[in-house]
């Protein structure tokens, strides 16, 4: 049987009212403590216990180890439930399984995984490998080499991710960073949500930088949203650099005016307030409410000006437009210019805007100024031009000498 010395059971127990069951190299020096089984376990804290396992050690008061190998529970009211080489020195902290997990802060927890570290109070790590929760109320769930270092920040999955802003969040991805307050990144690679309340979802090498609070990037590559409430969706190397600017798709496009918009195409620029470019390439809308759609190397450079398709066209008059054609220049206000137009229908009794038809390559930037209600034909051709038109259902013709 057993022997009793000073109220202890078995001579290896030096703590008062402590118990060692089936002694296999165990030591109990804390009062009111117990070792239930295993090998070479040690209880130094009072009111503590080890159920089984090998080489485990409880140093904290009211600490507990359920089993496993060489675990150390040294914080008061701390616990380790199995696993190997786990340690907790924070009070009221808990490790549940896993390998080489460490808690140094109070009221923190690690559940499973390997080589995870919780150093922030009330922090949490749920599995994964080499994850860190380093500040108060931070958390990491799964993944590898993730860090939650901002107050109440969170990382869920992924690898090499860092949530360093207060209340920031990362959901998966690789090498992504949520730096700003309330910022977030979801998936993707090498993305940065730098400003507060900004978000990056998917894609690679995207960034909400500069003054880009409340900005958003959805996918694509190399996109930068650098001002407040800017948006980029897809595409590559887009730059939305003024407030409320937006880019959808395309490549190497810039929305640098407030409320400007670029959709598709490549190397397009909307550089003024409420300016827009849709499609095409190397197009520019450079003054407020200007607009370019399609074509290439077109420029709408005055208020309410527009270019629709064509190549190398320029509109510098206010409220004027060019439709199609090549190398057309429209410097007049309230004027429409086009090239090689086959048919035009003008309804009503009054023509309220001047209309230019450039019927062959035409680049003269300063013809005689038109007056209201005129129709002008400009041509670089020689010979005779026949004008066909309909009046009251009848077709009529006029020959114009050039």
Tab-separated table of C-alpha atoms in Angstrom:
chain	number	residue	atom	x	y	z
A	1	UNK	CA	0.000	0.000	0.000
A	2	UNK	CA	0.600	3.604	0.376
A	3	UNK	CA	2.273	5.616	3.117
A	4	UNK	CA	1.196	8.913	4.640
A	5	UNK	CA	3.499	11.660	5.936
A	6	UNK	CA	2.037	14.836	7.438
A	7	UNK	CA	-1.323	14.284	5.726
A	8	UNK	CA	0.273	13.520	2.352
A	9	UNK	CA	-0.131	10.362	0.303
A	10	UNK	CA	3.194	8.943	-0.922
A	11	UNK	CA	6.462	10.396	0.180
A	12	UNK	CA	7.097	12.184	-3.134
A	13	UNK	CA	4.215	14.549	-2.336
A	14	UNK	CA	5.441	17.401	-0.172
A	15	UNK	CA	2.400	19.631	-0.504
A	16	UNK	CA	-0.281	19.432	2.132
A	17	UNK	CA	-3.405	17.508	1.193
A	18	UNK	CA	-1.940	16.565	-2.210
A	19	UNK	CA	-2.157	13.245	-4.009
A	20	UNK	CA	0.060	11.308	-6.390
A	21	UNK	CA	-1.522	8.298	-8.026
A	22	UNK	CA	0.714	5.497	-9.294
A	23	UNK	CA	3.891	7.471	-8.717
A	24	UNK	CA	6.239	7.333	-11.699
A	25	UNK	CA	8.781	10.027	-10.896
A	26	UNK	CA	6.139	12.647	-10.121
A	27	UNK	CA	6.584	15.605	-7.775
A	28	UNK	CA	3.788	17.522	-6.053
A	29	UNK	CA	4.948	20.452	-3.949
A	30	UNK	CA	1.784	22.539	-4.077
A	31	UNK	CA	-0.917	22.236	-1.478
A	32	UNK	CA	-4.252	20.656	-2.355
A	33	UNK	CA	-2.878	19.427	-5.689
A	34	UNK	CA	-2.944	16.166	-7.638
A	35	UNK	CA	-1.178	14.130	-10.297
A	36	UNK	CA	-3.359	11.420	-11.713
A	37	UNK	CA	-0.918	9.484	-13.862
A	38	UNK	CA	1.768	9.545	-16.534
A	39	UNK	CA	5.524	9.974	-16.010
A	40	UNK	CA	7.776	12.581	-14.441
A	41	UNK	CA	5.111	15.240	-14.033
A	42	UNK	CA	5.473	18.120	-11.561
A	43	UNK	CA	2.903	20.245	-9.735
A	44	UNK	CA	4.390	23.236	-7.920
A	45	UNK	CA	1.326	25.475	-7.665
A	46	UNK	CA	-1.364	25.134	-5.081
A	47	UNK	CA	-4.821	23.824	-5.953
A	48	UNK	CA	-3.424	22.533	-9.237
A	49	UNK	CA	-3.448	19.269	-11.118
A	50	UNK	CA	-2.019	17.102	-13.892
A	51	UNK	CA	-4.085	14.209	-15.188
A	52	UNK	CA	-1.460	12.405	-17.226
A	53	UNK	CA	1.234	12.680	-19.863
A	54	UNK	CA	4.975	13.026	-19.436
A	55	UNK	CA	7.305	15.763	-18.257
A	56	UNK	CA	4.516	18.270	-17.698
A	57	UNK	CA	4.816	21.084	-15.162
A	58	UNK	CA	2.245	23.342	-13.470
A	59	UNK	CA	3.745	26.294	-11.608
A	60	UNK	CA	0.755	28.585	-11.371
A	61	UNK	CA	-1.857	28.600	-8.644
A	62	UNK	CA	-5.026	26.755	-9.673
A	63	UNK	CA	-3.360	25.706	-12.925
A	64	UNK	CA	-4.069	22.518	-14.866
A	65	UNK	CA	-2.554	20.181	-17.465
A	66	UNK	CA	-4.648	17.427	-18.950
A	67	UNK	CA	-1.851	15.444	-20.557
A	68	UNK	CA	0.647	15.537	-23.399
A	69	UNK	CA	4.416	15.932	-23.396
A	70	UNK	CA	6.589	18.559	-21.683
A	71	UNK	CA	3.888	21.205	-21.360
A	72	UNK	CA	4.308	24.059	-18.863
A	73	UNK	CA	1.393	25.907	-17.257
A	74	UNK	CA	2.891	28.684	-15.134
A	75	UNK	CA	0.161	31.324	-15.076
A	76	UNK	CA	-2.428	31.374	-12.316
A	77	UNK	CA	-5.718	29.770	-13.362
A	78	UNK	CA	-4.045	28.717	-16.630
A	79	UNK	CA	-4.585	25.413	-18.416
A	80	UNK	CA	-3.080	23.203	-21.092
A	81	UNK	CA	-5.223	20.422	-22.519
A	82	UNK	CA	-2.779	18.085	-24.194
A	83	UNK	CA	-0.293	18.578	-26.996
A	84	UNK	CA	3.484	18.877	-26.802
A	85	UNK	CA	5.916	21.589	-25.733
A	86	UNK	CA	3.143	24.087	-25.129
A	87	UNK	CA	3.435	26.806	-22.492
A	88	UNK	CA	1.249	29.450	-20.920
A	89	UNK	CA	2.514	32.094	-18.519
A	90	UNK	CA	-0.499	34.388	-18.717
A	91	UNK	CA	-3.119	34.238	-16.010
A	92	UNK	CA	-6.450	32.657	-16.939
A	93	UNK	CA	-5.033	31.581	-20.302
A	94	UNK	CA	-5.543	28.268	-22.114
A	95	UNK	CA	-3.784	26.118	-24.689
A	96	UNK	CA	-5.779	23.268	-26.175
A	97	UNK	CA	-3.492	20.873	-27.985
A	98	UNK	CA	-0.941	21.475	-30.691
A	99	UNK	CA	2.850	21.802	-30.625
A	100	UNK	CA	5.170	24.544	-29.392
A	101	UNK	CA	2.350	27.006	-28.778
A	102	UNK	CA	3.020	29.861	-26.348
A	103	UNK	CA	0.832	32.279	-24.396
A	104	UNK	CA	2.395	35.129	-22.409
A	105	UNK	CA	-0.639	37.381	-21.876
A	106	UNK	CA	-3.622	37.139	-19.557
A	107	UNK	CA	-6.974	35.665	-20.617
A	108	UNK	CA	-5.695	34.468	-23.989
A	109	UNK	CA	-6.225	31.188	-25.823
A	110	UNK	CA	-4.620	28.981	-28.446
A	111	UNK	CA	-6.462	26.031	-29.918
A	112	UNK	CA	-4.224	23.605	-31.763
A	113	UNK	CA	-1.695	24.320	-34.451
A	114	UNK	CA	2.063	24.676	-34.143
A	115	UNK	CA	4.483	27.384	-33.022
A	116	UNK	CA	1.753	29.945	-32.463
A	117	UNK	CA	2.277	32.862	-30.065
A	118	UNK	CA	-0.372	34.908	-28.223
A	119	UNK	CA	1.216	37.939	-26.536
A	120	UNK	CA	-1.780	40.292	-26.425
A	121	UNK	CA	-4.294	40.232	-23.596
A	122	UNK	CA	-7.609	38.566	-24.446
A	123	UNK	CA	-6.118	37.415	-27.760
A	124	UNK	CA	-6.948	34.195	-29.614
A	125	UNK	CA	-5.290	31.853	-32.098
A	126	UNK	CA	-7.188	28.990	-33.659
A	127	UNK	CA	-4.746	26.600	-35.243
A	128	UNK	CA	-2.355	27.160	-38.070
A	129	UNK	CA	1.439	27.488	-38.081
A	130	UNK	CA	3.640	30.244	-36.652
A	131	UNK	CA	0.790	32.710	-36.229
A	132	UNK	CA	0.939	35.646	-33.775
A	133	UNK	CA	-1.738	37.643	-31.945
A	134	UNK	CA	0.271	40.458	-30.411
A	135	UNK	CA	-2.144	43.046	-29.074
A	136	UNK	CA	-5.279	43.212	-26.952
A	137	UNK	CA	-8.356	41.452	-28.375
A	138	UNK	CA	-6.504	40.403	-31.537
A	139	UNK	CA	-7.133	37.047	-33.212
A	140	UNK	CA	-5.758	34.703	-35.870
A	141	UNK	CA	-7.630	31.680	-37.182
A	142	UNK	CA	-5.640	29.225	-39.240
A	143	UNK	CA	-3.108	29.885	-41.948
A	144	UNK	CA	0.635	30.333	-41.642
A	145	UNK	CA	2.900	33.139	-40.464
A	146	UNK	CA	-0.030	35.510	-40.008
A	147	UNK	CA	0.081	38.439	-37.574
A	148	UNK	CA	-2.763	40.304	-35.894
A	149	UNK	CA	-1.028	43.313	-34.331
A	150	UNK	CA	-3.754	45.958	-34.360
A	151	UNK	CA	-6.223	46.495	-31.536
A	152	UNK	CA	-9.136	44.099	-32.093
A	153	UNK	CA	-7.664	43.078	-35.449
A	154	UNK	CA	-8.296	39.692	-37.079
A	155	UNK	CA	-6.700	37.398	-39.637
A	156	UNK	CA	-8.500	34.343	-40.976
A	157	UNK	CA	-6.370	31.993	-43.009
A	158	UNK	CA	-3.813	32.659	-45.678
A	159	UNK	CA	-0.055	33.046	-45.357
A	160	UNK	CA	2.271	35.910	-44.403
A	161	UNK	CA	-0.621	38.297	-43.785
A	162	UNK	CA	-0.591	41.214	-41.313
A	163	UNK	CA	-3.567	43.050	-39.799
A	164	UNK	CA	-1.881	46.024	-38.124
A	165	UNK	CA	-4.649	48.611	-38.103
A	166	UNK	CA	-7.139	48.989	-35.283
A	167	UNK	CA	-10.229	46.867	-36.005
A	168	UNK	CA	-8.625	45.701	-39.275
A	169	UNK	CA	-9.474	42.384	-40.941
A	170	UNK	CA	-7.818	39.970	-43.356
A	171	UNK	CA	-9.564	37.007	-44.910
A	172	UNK	CA	-7.053	34.749	-46.611
A	173	UNK	CA	-4.606	35.608	-49.319
A	174	UNK	CA	-0.819	35.813	-49.263
A	175	UNK	CA	1.436	38.621	-48.107
A	176	UNK	CA	-1.436	41.077	-47.730
A	177	UNK	CA	-1.653	43.908	-45.205
A	178	UNK	CA	-4.581	45.740	-43.582
A	179	UNK	CA	-2.864	48.838	-42.235
A	180	UNK	CA	-5.567	51.456	-41.775
A	181	UNK	CA	-8.207	51.661	-39.059
A	182	UNK	CA	-11.195	49.468	-39.980
A	183	UNK	CA	-9.407	48.439	-43.192
A	184	UNK	CA	-9.792	45.006	-44.753
A	185	UNK	CA	-8.336	42.717	-47.373
A	186	UNK	CA	-9.887	39.500	-48.655
A	187	UNK	CA	-7.794	37.099	-50.655
A	188	UNK	CA	-5.296	38.053	-53.281
A	189	UNK	CA	-1.535	38.499	-53.200
A	190	UNK	CA	0.661	41.360	-52.050
A	191	UNK	CA	-2.293	43.728	-51.552
A	192	UNK	CA	-2.344	46.636	-49.066
A	193	UNK	CA	-5.382	48.350	-47.553
A	194	UNK	CA	-3.410	51.321	-46.304
A	195	UNK	CA	-6.024	53.924	-45.406
A	196	UNK	CA	-8.832	53.759	-42.858
A	197	UNK	CA	-12.082	52.025	-43.846
A	198	UNK	CA	-10.529	51.015	-47.177
A	199	UNK	CA	-10.794	47.532	-48.698
A	200	UNK	CA	-8.998	45.365	-51.224
A	201	UNK	CA	-10.647	42.171	-52.466
A	202	UNK	CA	-8.567	39.790	-54.532
A	203	UNK	CA	-6.077	40.487	-57.265
A	204	UNK	CA	-2.403	41.234	-56.726
A	205	UNK	CA	-0.198	44.213	-55.866
A	206	UNK	CA	-3.226	46.471	-55.366
A	207	UNK	CA	-3.134	49.343	-52.876
A	208	UNK	CA	-5.424	51.883	-51.228
A	209	UNK	CA	-2.739	54.447	-50.477
A	210	UNK	CA	-2.289	58.182	-49.977
A	211	UNK	CA	-5.551	59.719	-48.806
A	212	UNK	CA	-7.679	56.784	-49.951
A	213	UNK	CA	-10.030	56.398	-46.992
A	214	UNK	CA	-13.312	54.610	-47.784
A	215	UNK	CA	-11.747	53.469	-51.058
A	216	UNK	CA	-12.175	50.050	-52.665
A	217	UNK	CA	-10.279	47.820	-55.083
A	218	UNK	CA	-11.849	44.639	-56.400
A	219	UNK	CA	-9.378	42.407	-58.175
A	220	UNK	CA	-6.990	43.224	-60.954
A	221	UNK	CA	-3.289	43.894	-60.648
A	222	UNK	CA	-1.190	46.884	-59.741
A	223	UNK	CA	-4.179	49.160	-59.149
A	224	UNK	CA	-3.960	52.162	-56.802
A	225	UNK	CA	-6.926	53.954	-55.198
A	226	UNK	CA	-5.270	56.979	-53.620
A	227	UNK	CA	-8.041	59.363	-52.644
A	228	UNK	CA	-11.248	59.322	-50.635
A	229	UNK	CA	-14.116	57.133	-51.835
A	230	UNK	CA	-12.297	55.990	-54.981
A	231	UNK	CA	-13.146	52.664	-56.631
A	232	UNK	CA	-11.271	50.352	-58.994
A	233	UNK	CA	-12.750	47.062	-60.196
A	234	UNK	CA	-10.473	44.760	-62.154
A	235	UNK	CA	-7.965	45.743	-64.788
A	236	UNK	CA	-4.257	46.424	-64.426
A	237	UNK	CA	-2.220	49.423	-63.302
A	238	UNK	CA	-5.246	51.682	-62.872
A	239	UNK	CA	-4.947	54.885	-60.825
A	240	UNK	CA	-7.965	56.568	-59.220
A	241	UNK	CA	-6.399	59.632	-57.637
A	242	UNK	CA	-9.170	62.114	-56.923
A	243	UNK	CA	-12.231	61.980	-54.715
A	244	UNK	CA	-15.078	59.727	-55.859
A	245	UNK	CA	-13.219	58.679	-59.012
A	246	UNK	CA	-13.754	55.205	-60.458
A	247	UNK	CA	-12.119	52.805	-62.915
A	248	UNK	CA	-13.651	49.582	-64.207
A	249	UNK	CA	-11.338	47.235	-66.046
A	250	UNK	CA	-8.869	48.226	-68.685
A	251	UNK	CA	-5.145	48.796	-68.457
A	252	UNK	CA	-2.950	51.702	-67.390
A	253	UNK	CA	-5.877	54.100	-67.123
A	254	UNK	CA	-6.155	57.151	-64.855
A	255	UNK	CA	-9.183	58.808	-63.257
A	256	UNK	CA	-7.663	61.944	-61.748
A	257	UNK	CA	-10.663	64.263	-61.711
A	258	UNK	CA	-13.196	64.288	-58.904
A	259	UNK	CA	-16.170	62.083	-59.831
A	260	UNK	CA	-14.298	61.029	-62.989
A	261	UNK	CA	-14.815	57.637	-64.600
A	262	UNK	CA	-12.881	55.316	-66.913
A	263	UNK	CA	-14.202	51.973	-68.162
A	264	UNK	CA	-12.130	49.557	-70.187
A	265	UNK	CA	-9.569	50.271	-72.843
A	266	UNK	CA	-5.967	51.163	-72.137
A	267	UNK	CA	-3.962	54.281	-71.364
A	268	UNK	CA	-7.144	56.346	-71.084
A	269	UNK	CA	-7.363	59.441	-68.859
A	270	UNK	CA	-10.319	61.273	-67.296
A	271	UNK	CA	-8.631	64.233	-65.645
A	272	UNK	CA	-11.381	66.683	-64.722
A	273	UNK	CA	-14.568	66.821	-62.669
A	274	UNK	CA	-17.284	64.482	-63.943
A	275	UNK	CA	-15.211	63.589	-67.017
A	276	UNK	CA	-15.500	60.104	-68.529
A	277	UNK	CA	-13.737	57.788	-70.961
A	278	UNK	CA	-15.236	54.482	-72.071
A	279	UNK	CA	-13.141	52.055	-74.056
A	280	UNK	CA	-10.584	52.673	-76.743
A	281	UNK	CA	-6.984	53.613	-76.118
A	282	UNK	CA	-4.942	56.731	-75.408
A	283	UNK	CA	-8.122	58.799	-75.094
A	284	UNK	CA	-8.384	61.870	-72.846
A	285	UNK	CA	-11.333	63.755	-71.321
A	286	UNK	CA	-9.667	66.773	-69.760
A	287	UNK	CA	-12.329	69.290	-68.746
A	288	UNK	CA	-15.463	69.063	-66.643
A	289	UNK	CA	-18.301	66.928	-68.006
A	290	UNK	CA	-16.239	65.981	-71.068
A	291	UNK	CA	-16.657	62.533	-72.561
A	292	UNK	CA	-14.843	60.146	-74.932
A	293	UNK	CA	-16.158	56.780	-76.043
A	294	UNK	CA	-14.086	54.373	-78.072
A	295	UNK	CA	-11.528	55.047	-80.737
A	296	UNK	CA	-7.957	56.070	-80.067
A	297	UNK	CA	-5.905	59.194	-79.430
A	298	UNK	CA	-9.086	61.259	-79.082
A	299	UNK	CA	-9.327	64.320	-76.826
A	300	UNK	CA	-12.356	66.133	-75.387
A	301	UNK	CA	-10.801	69.250	-73.879
A	302	UNK	CA	-13.607	71.657	-73.070
A	303	UNK	CA	-16.705	71.749	-70.878
A	304	UNK	CA	-19.449	69.343	-72.000
A	305	UNK	CA	-17.412	68.293	-75.050
A	306	UNK	CA	-17.501	64.791	-76.515
A	307	UNK	CA	-15.736	62.510	-78.969
A	308	UNK	CA	-17.378	59.313	-80.161
A	309	UNK	CA	-15.036	56.835	-81.844
A	310	UNK	CA	-12.584	57.669	-84.577
A	311	UNK	CA	-8.886	58.364	-84.291
A	312	UNK	CA	-6.890	61.435	-83.398
A	313	UNK	CA	-9.937	63.689	-83.053
A	314	UNK	CA	-10.017	66.796	-80.857
A	315	UNK	CA	-12.927	68.833	-79.523
A	316	UNK	CA	-11.965	72.105	-77.846
A	317	UNK	CA	-15.280	73.935	-78.146
A	318	UNK	CA	-17.794	73.936	-75.314
A	319	UNK	CA	-20.866	71.708	-75.706
A	320	UNK	CA	-19.448	70.391	-78.995
A	321	UNK	CA	-18.713	66.950	-80.398
A	322	UNK	CA	-16.943	64.915	-83.050
A	323	UNK	CA	-18.381	61.602	-84.230
A	324	UNK	CA	-16.029	59.206	-85.935
A	325	UNK	CA	-13.538	60.171	-88.568
A	326	UNK	CA	-9.843	60.788	-88.303
A	327	UNK	CA	-7.784	63.779	-87.192
A	328	UNK	CA	-10.836	66.049	-87.000
A	329	UNK	CA	-10.516	69.286	-85.007
A	330	UNK	CA	-13.637	70.996	-83.687
A	331	UNK	CA	-12.814	74.309	-81.966
A	332	UNK	CA	-16.356	75.740	-82.093
A	333	UNK	CA	-19.000	75.963	-79.378
A	334	UNK	CA	-22.317	74.097	-79.768
A	335	UNK	CA	-21.085	72.310	-82.881
A	336	UNK	CA	-21.164	68.754	-84.205
A	337	UNK	CA	-18.479	67.622	-86.644
A	338	UNK	CA	-18.231	64.333	-88.490
A	339	UNK	CA	-16.607	62.808	-91.570
A	340	UNK	CA	-18.002	60.827	-94.522
A	341	UNK	CA	-21.579	60.982	-93.250
A	342	UNK	CA	-23.942	59.157	-95.607
A	343	UNK	CA	-27.287	60.295	-94.256
A	344	UNK	CA	-28.598	62.806	-91.718
A	345	UNK	CA	-32.178	63.363	-90.590
A	346	UNK	CA	-32.969	66.778	-89.065
A	347	UNK	CA	-36.501	67.065	-87.727
A	348	UNK	CA	-38.452	70.235	-87.118
A	349	UNK	CA	-38.381	73.554	-88.912
A	350	UNK	CA	-35.296	74.950	-87.247
A	351	UNK	CA	-31.706	73.786	-87.045
A	352	UNK	CA	-30.551	74.839	-83.584
A	353	UNK	CA	-26.909	73.792	-83.880
A	354	UNK	CA	-24.305	74.082	-86.579
A	355	UNK	CA	-23.342	70.815	-88.289
A	356	UNK	CA	-20.010	70.201	-89.999
A	357	UNK	CA	-19.569	67.409	-92.524
A	358	UNK	CA	-15.909	66.783	-93.302
A	359	UNK	CA	-16.107	64.674	-96.434
A	360	UNK	CA	-12.423	63.896	-96.949
A	361	UNK	CA	-9.344	64.151	-94.776
A	362	UNK	CA	-9.628	67.603	-93.276
A	363	UNK	CA	-7.401	69.165	-90.649
A	364	UNK	CA	-7.981	72.917	-90.988
A	365	UNK	CA	-8.384	74.149	-87.423
A	366	UNK	CA	-9.560	77.675	-88.291
A	367	UNK	CA	-12.080	77.827	-91.147
A	368	UNK	CA	-14.447	80.768	-91.452
A	369	UNK	CA	-16.596	80.855	-88.319
A	370	UNK	CA	-20.130	79.595	-88.941
A	371	UNK	CA	-23.225	81.518	-87.976
A	372	UNK	CA	-26.348	80.062	-86.393
A	373	UNK	CA	-28.494	77.720	-88.484
A	374	UNK	CA	-25.800	77.139	-91.107
A	375	UNK	CA	-24.765	73.741	-92.418
A	376	UNK	CA	-21.102	73.665	-93.369
A	377	UNK	CA	-19.369	71.184	-95.623
A	378	UNK	CA	-15.603	71.021	-95.386
A	379	UNK	CA	-13.681	68.904	-97.843
A	380	UNK	CA	-10.117	68.388	-98.861
A	381	UNK	CA	-11.315	66.842	-102.123
A	382	UNK	CA	-11.368	68.574	-105.523
A	383	UNK	CA	-14.057	68.584	-108.196
A	384	UNK	CA	-17.796	68.497	-107.587
A	385	UNK	CA	-19.688	67.290	-104.517
A	386	UNK	CA	-23.306	66.223	-104.938
A	387	UNK	CA	-25.611	66.920	-102.016
A	388	UNK	CA	-28.751	64.774	-101.925
A	389	UNK	CA	-31.520	65.728	-99.522
A	390	UNK	CA	-35.212	65.081	-99.016
A	391	UNK	CA	-37.929	67.702	-98.527
A	392	UNK	CA	-41.595	66.746	-98.148
A	393	UNK	CA	-40.948	63.204	-99.364
A	394	UNK	CA	-39.124	64.310	-102.516
A	395	UNK	CA	-35.415	63.770	-103.126
A	396	UNK	CA	-33.484	66.721	-104.435
A	397	UNK	CA	-29.859	67.188	-105.480
A	398	UNK	CA	-27.463	70.078	-105.436
A	399	UNK	CA	-24.030	70.066	-106.976
A	400	UNK	CA	-21.381	71.899	-105.020
A	401	UNK	CA	-18.174	73.025	-106.723
A	402	UNK	CA	-14.965	72.725	-104.719
